Tab-separated table of C-alpha atoms in Angstrom:
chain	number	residue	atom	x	y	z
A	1	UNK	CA	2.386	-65.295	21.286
A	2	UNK	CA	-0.832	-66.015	23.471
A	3	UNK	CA	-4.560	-64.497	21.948
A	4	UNK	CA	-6.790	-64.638	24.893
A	5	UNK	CA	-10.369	-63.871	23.980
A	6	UNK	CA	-12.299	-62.163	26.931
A	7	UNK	CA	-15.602	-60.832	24.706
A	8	UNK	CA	-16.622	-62.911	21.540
A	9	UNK	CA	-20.500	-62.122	20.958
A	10	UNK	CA	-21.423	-59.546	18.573
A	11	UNK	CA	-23.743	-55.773	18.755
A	12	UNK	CA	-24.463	-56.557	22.191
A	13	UNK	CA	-24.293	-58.655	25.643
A	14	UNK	CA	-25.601	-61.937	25.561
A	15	UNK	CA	-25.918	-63.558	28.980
A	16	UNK	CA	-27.278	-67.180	29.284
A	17	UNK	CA	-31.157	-66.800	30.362
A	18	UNK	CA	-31.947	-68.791	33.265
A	19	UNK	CA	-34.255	-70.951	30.800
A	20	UNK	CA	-31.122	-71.713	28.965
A	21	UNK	CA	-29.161	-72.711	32.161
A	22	UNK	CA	-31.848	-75.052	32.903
A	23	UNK	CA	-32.490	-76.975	29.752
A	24	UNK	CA	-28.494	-77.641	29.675
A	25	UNK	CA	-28.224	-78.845	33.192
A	26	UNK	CA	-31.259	-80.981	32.623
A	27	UNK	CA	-29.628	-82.394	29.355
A	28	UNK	CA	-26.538	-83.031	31.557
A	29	UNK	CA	-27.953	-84.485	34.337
A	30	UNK	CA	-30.377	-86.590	32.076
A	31	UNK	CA	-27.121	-88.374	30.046
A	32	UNK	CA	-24.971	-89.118	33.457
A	33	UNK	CA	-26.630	-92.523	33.625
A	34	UNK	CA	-23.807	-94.514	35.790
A	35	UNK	CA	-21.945	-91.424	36.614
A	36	UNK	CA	-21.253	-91.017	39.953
A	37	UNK	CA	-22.155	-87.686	40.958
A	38	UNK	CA	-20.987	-87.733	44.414
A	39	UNK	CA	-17.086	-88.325	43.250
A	40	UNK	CA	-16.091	-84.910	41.282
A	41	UNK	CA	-13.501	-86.610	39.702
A	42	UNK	CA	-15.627	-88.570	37.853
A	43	UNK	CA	-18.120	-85.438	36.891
A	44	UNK	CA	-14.759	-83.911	35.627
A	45	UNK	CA	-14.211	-87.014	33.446
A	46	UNK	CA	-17.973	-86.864	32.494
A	47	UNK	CA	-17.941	-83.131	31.739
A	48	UNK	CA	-14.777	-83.036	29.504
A	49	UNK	CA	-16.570	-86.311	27.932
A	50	UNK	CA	-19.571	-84.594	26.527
A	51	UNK	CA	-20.187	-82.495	23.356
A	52	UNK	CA	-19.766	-79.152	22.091
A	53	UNK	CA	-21.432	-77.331	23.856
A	54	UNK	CA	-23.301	-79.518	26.360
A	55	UNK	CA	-20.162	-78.897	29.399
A	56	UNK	CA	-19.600	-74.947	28.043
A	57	UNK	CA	-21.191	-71.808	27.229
A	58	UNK	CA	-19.599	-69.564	24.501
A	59	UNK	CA	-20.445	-66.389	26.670
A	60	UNK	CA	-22.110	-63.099	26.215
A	61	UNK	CA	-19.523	-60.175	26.135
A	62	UNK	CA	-18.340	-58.155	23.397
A	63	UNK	CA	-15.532	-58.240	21.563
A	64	UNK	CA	-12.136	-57.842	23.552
A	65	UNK	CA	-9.278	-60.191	22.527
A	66	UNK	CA	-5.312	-59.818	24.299
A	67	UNK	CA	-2.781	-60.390	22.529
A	68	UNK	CA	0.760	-60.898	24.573
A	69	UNK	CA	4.092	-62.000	24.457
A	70	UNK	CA	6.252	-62.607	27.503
A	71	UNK	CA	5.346	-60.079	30.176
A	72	UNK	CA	4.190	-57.449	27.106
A	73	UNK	CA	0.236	-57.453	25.711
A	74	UNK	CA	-1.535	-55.420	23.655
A	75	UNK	CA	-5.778	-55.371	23.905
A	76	UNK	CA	-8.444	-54.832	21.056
A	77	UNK	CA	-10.949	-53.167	20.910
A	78	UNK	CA	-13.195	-52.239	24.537
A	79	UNK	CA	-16.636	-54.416	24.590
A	80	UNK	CA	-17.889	-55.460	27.499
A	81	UNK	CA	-15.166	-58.358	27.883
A	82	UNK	CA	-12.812	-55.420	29.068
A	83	UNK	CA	-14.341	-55.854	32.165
A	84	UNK	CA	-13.370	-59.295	33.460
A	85	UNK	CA	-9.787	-58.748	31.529
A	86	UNK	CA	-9.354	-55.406	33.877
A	87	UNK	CA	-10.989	-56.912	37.044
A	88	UNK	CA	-8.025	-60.278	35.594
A	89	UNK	CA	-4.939	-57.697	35.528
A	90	UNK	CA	-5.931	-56.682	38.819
A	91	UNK	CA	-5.990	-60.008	40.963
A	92	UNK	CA	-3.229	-60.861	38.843
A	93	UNK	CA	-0.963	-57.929	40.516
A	94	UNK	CA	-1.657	-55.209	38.035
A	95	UNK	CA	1.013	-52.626	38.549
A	96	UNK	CA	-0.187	-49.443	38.983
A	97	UNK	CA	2.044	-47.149	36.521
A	98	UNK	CA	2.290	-49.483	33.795
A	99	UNK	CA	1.374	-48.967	30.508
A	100	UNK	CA	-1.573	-50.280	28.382
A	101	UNK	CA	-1.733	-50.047	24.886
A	102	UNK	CA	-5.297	-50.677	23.697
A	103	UNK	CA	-6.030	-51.067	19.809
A	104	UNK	CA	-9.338	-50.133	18.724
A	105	UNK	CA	-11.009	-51.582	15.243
A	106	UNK	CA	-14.211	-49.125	15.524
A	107	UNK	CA	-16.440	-47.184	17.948
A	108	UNK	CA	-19.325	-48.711	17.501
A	109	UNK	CA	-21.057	-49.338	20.625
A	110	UNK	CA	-20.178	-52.879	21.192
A	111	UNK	CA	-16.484	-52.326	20.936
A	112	UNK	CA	-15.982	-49.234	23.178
A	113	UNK	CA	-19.053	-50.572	25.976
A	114	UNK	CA	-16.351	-52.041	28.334
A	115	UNK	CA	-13.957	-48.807	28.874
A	116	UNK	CA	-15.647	-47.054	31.589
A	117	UNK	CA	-15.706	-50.346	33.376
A	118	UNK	CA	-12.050	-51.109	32.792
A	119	UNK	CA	-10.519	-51.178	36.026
A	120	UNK	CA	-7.084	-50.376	35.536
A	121	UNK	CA	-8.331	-47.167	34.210
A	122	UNK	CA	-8.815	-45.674	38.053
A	123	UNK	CA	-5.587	-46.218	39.013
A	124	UNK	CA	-2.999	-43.375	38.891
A	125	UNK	CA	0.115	-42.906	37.155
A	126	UNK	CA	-0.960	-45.544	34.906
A	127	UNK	CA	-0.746	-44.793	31.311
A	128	UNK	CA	-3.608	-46.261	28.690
A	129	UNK	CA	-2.450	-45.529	25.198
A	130	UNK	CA	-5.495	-45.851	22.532
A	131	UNK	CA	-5.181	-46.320	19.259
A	132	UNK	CA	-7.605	-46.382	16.455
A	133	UNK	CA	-7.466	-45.108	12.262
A	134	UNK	CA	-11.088	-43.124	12.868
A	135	UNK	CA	-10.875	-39.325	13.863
A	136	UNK	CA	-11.868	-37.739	16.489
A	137	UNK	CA	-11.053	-41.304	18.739
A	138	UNK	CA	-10.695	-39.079	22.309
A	139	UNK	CA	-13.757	-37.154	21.235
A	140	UNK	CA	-15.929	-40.212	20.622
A	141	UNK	CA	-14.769	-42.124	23.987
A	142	UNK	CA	-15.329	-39.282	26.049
A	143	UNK	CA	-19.175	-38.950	24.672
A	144	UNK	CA	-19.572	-42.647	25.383
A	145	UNK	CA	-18.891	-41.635	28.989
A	146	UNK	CA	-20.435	-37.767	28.977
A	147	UNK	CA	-22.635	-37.416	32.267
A	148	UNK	CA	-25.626	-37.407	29.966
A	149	UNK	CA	-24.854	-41.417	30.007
A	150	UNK	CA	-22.538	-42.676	32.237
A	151	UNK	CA	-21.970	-41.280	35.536
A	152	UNK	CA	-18.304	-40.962	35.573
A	153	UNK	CA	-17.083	-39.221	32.714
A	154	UNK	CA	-13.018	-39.887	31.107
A	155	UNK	CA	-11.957	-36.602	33.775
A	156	UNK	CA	-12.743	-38.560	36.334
A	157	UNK	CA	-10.396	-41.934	35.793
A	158	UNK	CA	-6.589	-41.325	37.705
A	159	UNK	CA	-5.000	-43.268	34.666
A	160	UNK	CA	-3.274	-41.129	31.750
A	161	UNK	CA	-5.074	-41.895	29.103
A	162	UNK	CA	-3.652	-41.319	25.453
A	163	UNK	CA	-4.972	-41.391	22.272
A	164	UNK	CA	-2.874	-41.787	19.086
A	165	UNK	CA	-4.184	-41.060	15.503
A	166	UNK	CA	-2.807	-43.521	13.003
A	167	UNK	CA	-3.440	-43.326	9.416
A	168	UNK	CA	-5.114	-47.070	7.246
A	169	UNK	CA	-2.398	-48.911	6.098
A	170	UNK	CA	0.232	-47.727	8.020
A	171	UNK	CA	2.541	-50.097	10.331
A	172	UNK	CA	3.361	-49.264	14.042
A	173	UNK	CA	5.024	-50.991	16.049
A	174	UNK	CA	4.086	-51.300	20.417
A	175	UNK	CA	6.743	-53.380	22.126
A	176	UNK	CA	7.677	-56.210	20.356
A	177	UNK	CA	4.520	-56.048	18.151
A	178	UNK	CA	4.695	-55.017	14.742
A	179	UNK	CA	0.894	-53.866	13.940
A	180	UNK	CA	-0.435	-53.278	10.187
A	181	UNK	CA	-4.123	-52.487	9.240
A	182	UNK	CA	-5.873	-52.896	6.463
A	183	UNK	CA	-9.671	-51.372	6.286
A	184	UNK	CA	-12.959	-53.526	6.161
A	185	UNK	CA	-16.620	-53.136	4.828
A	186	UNK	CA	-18.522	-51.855	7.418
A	187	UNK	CA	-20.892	-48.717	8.312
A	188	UNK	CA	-19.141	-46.265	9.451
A	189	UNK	CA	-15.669	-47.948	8.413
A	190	UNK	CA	-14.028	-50.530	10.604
A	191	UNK	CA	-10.595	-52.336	10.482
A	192	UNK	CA	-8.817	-55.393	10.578
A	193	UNK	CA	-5.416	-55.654	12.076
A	194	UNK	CA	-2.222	-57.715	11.259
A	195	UNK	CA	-0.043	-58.446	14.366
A	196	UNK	CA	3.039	-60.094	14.076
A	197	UNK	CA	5.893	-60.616	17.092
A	198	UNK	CA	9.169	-62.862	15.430
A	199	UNK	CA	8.151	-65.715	13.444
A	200	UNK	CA	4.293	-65.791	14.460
A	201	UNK	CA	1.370	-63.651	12.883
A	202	UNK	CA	-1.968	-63.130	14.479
A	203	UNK	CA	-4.911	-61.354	12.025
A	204	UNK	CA	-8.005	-59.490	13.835
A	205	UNK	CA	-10.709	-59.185	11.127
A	206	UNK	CA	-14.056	-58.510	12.808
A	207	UNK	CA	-17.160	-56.836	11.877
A	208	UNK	CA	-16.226	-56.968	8.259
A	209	UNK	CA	-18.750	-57.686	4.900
A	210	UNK	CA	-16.938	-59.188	1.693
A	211	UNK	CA	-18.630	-58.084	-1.278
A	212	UNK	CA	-18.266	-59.415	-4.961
A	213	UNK	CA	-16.119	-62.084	-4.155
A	214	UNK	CA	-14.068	-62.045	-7.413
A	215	UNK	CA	-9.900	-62.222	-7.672
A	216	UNK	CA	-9.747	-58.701	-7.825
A	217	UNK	CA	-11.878	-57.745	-4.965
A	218	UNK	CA	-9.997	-60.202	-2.788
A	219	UNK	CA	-6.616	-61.061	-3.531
A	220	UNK	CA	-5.441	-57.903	-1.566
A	221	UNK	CA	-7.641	-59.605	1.510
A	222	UNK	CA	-6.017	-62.708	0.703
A	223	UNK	CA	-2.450	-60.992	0.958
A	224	UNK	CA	-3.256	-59.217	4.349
A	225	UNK	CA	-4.431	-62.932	5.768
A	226	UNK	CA	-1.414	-64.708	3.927
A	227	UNK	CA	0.192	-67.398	6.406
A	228	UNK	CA	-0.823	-66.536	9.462
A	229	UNK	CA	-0.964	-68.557	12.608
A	230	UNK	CA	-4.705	-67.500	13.644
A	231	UNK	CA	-7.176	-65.234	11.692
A	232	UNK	CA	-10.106	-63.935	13.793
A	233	UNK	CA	-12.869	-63.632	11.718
A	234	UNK	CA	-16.163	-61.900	11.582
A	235	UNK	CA	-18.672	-65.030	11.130
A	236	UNK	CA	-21.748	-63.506	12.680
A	237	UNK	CA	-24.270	-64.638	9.851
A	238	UNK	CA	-25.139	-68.797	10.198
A	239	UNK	CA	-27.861	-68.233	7.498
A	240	UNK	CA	-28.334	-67.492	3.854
A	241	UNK	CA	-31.342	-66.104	4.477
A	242	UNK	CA	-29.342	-63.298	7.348
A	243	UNK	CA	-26.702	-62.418	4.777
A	244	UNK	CA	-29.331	-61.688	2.683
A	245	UNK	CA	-31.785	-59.986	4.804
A	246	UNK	CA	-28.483	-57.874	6.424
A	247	UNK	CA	-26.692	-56.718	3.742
A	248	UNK	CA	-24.666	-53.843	4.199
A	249	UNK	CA	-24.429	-54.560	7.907
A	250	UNK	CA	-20.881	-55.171	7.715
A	251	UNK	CA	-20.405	-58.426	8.550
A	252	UNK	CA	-19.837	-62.213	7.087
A	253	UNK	CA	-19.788	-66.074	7.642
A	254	UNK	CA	-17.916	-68.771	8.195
A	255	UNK	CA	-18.073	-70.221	4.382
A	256	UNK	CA	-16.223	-66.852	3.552
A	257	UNK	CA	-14.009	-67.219	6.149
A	258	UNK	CA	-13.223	-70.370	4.944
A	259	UNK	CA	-12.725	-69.632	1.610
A	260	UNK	CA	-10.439	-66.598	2.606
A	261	UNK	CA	-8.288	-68.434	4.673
A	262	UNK	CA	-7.429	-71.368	2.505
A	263	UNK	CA	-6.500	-69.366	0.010
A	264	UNK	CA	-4.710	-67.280	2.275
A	265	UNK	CA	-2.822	-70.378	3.408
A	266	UNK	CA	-3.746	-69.407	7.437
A	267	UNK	CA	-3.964	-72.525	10.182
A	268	UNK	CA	-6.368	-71.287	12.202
A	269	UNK	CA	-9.736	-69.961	11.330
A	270	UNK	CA	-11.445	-68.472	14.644
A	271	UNK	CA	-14.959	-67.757	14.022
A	272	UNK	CA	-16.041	-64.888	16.188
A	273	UNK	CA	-18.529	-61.892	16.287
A	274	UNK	CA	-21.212	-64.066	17.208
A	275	UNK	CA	-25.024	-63.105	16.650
A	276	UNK	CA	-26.956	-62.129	19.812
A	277	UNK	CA	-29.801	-63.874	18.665
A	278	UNK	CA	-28.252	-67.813	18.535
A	279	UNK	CA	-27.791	-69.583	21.568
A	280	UNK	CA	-25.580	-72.299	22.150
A	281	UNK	CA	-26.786	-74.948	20.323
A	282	UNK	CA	-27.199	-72.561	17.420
A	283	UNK	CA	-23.547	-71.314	17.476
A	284	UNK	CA	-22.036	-75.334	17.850
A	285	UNK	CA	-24.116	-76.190	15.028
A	286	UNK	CA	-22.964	-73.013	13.039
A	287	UNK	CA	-19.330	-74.428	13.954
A	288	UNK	CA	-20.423	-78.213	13.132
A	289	UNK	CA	-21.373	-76.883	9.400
A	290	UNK	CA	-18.267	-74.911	8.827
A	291	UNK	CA	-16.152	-78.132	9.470
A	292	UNK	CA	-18.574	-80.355	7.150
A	293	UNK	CA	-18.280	-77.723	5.027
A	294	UNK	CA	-14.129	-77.924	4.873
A	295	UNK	CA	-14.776	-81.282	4.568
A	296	UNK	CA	-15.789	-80.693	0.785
A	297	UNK	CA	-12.696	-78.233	0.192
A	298	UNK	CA	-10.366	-81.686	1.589
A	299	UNK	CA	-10.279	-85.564	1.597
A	300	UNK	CA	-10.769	-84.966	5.334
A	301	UNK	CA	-10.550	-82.612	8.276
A	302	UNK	CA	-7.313	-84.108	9.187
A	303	UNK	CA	-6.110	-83.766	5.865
A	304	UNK	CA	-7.044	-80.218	5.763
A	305	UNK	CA	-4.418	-77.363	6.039
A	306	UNK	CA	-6.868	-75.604	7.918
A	307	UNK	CA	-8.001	-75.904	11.971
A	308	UNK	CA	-11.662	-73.995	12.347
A	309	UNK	CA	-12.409	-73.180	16.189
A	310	UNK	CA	-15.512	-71.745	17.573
A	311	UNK	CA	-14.222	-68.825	19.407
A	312	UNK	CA	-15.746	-68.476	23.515
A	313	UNK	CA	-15.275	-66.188	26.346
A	314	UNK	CA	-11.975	-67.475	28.130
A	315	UNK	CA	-10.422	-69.284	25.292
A	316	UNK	CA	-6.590	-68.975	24.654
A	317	UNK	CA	-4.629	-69.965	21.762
A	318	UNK	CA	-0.715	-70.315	22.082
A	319	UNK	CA	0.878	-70.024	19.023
């Protein structure tokens, strides 16, 4: 399997300010002493050369991660990184009358923000299947796009657009994905999503708060995460001080993630979900302090069971 992450910020869009732009070219351009910057070869070299996240940018769209497997995918949840992942399938020779199954953790804003921008969604004959644990899923997309706040309402798109009602806990299977949820702290209920294809298991946990962390509580968490290949995991909060401020917003950190997936035996922890209001900087050094903080579970990184990645707009794991 392939996980291709196309929206990894949190509650809303985050675009780069220009002020931001600035101060990282003007770090870049301040440390290529002896770089020649009139042969691009060597700016590549210098680029791939520098720190996380001098040569990058995490991103600013909301969650949307693909999942696929050969020529078959499946897509979760709709933020506002469905838009570059449509506008993708297009220039990549989208089929009109395909089918698109699209799994949906919630419908809170920031997951379902995307849709009316999806672009396969105007094309006809093609079928998008939706579908989500919370009731009332077709009603809840179509007032996203009622005239009262989007211009085009769901009427309006040529695709078939389906909506199927599944019940928590229950296994499905799309293709050759097997698909099992398990339900999350989080207003208005949210879920997490176990996807496995042969051998190879991916978990989707965002937007989830872990409460009482105590054997009972999460031992059944623990068994949903057990031995997969990559957990995606809610680690909006960098702070004490926001957990604490923000409880009951339904969401976590990377120390729990951490916790969770080394006793869940999982190799890769992707930290994802991330807060609107840290930059760059803020988000590496949230990343730098999860892997010191693995450090004290292990003899070493290296030695560690355990691979933590800072998730970004346009990464892709092969698994």
């Amino acid at each position: 399997m392939k996980v291709t992450f196309w929206g990894t910020r949190g509650s809303l869009p985050t675009p780069m300010t220009a002020e931001e732009f600035r101060v990282k070219v003007k770090r870049l351009l301040v440390k290529a002493k002896g770089v020649d910057l009139s042969d691009e070869s060597a700016v590549d070299e210098y680029l791939n050369s520098r720190p996380l996240p001098d040569a990058m940018t995490f991103g600013g769209n909301t969650p949307c991660i693909e999942i696929s497997k050969n020529d078959s995918m499946l897509i979760f949840d709709c933020g506002s990184g469905l838009f570059p992942l449509g506008r993708q399938m297009i220039k990549a020779g989208f089929t009109p009358g395909s089918r698109i199954d699209i799994v949906q953790t919630h419908t809170h804003w920031d997951h379902m923000i995307g849709f009316p921008f999806f672009a396969p969604a105007y094309t006809k004959h093609t079928e998008i299947h939706i579908h989500g644990i919370h009731p009332d899923l077709r009603e809840r997309f179509e007032q996203q796009m009622d005239i009262v706040h989007f211009p085009i309402t769901m009427d309006d798109m040529a695709a078939d657009i389906v909506f199927h009602q599944h019940e928590g806990g229950e296994e499905f299977r799309i293709g050759p994905f097997t698909v099992l949820s398990r339900g999350l702290h989080h207003p208005g209920g949210s879920y997490s999503y176990r996807v496995t294809a042969g051998d190879s298991a991916v978990v989707y946990a965002t937007d989830g708060e872990y409460k009482e962390p105590n054997d009972e509580n999460f031992k059944p968490i623990i068994e949903f995460f057990k031995g997969a290949d990559v957990l995606v995991f809610d680690a909006m909060y960098t702070t004490l001080e926001k957990v604490i401020e923000r409880e009951n917003y339904g969401h976590s950190t990377p120390i729990i993630g951490i916790g969770l997936a080394l006793n869940a035996g999982v190799k890769k922890l992707v930290l994802f979900h991330h807060d609107p209001e840290c930059n760059d900087v803020q988000i590496a050094q949230s990343f730098f302090k999860a892997q010191e903080y693995l450090k004290t579970r292990s003899s070493s990184i290296s030695d560690s069971p355990l691979e933590i990645i800072a998730s970004y707009d346009g990464l892709q794991l092969e698994i």
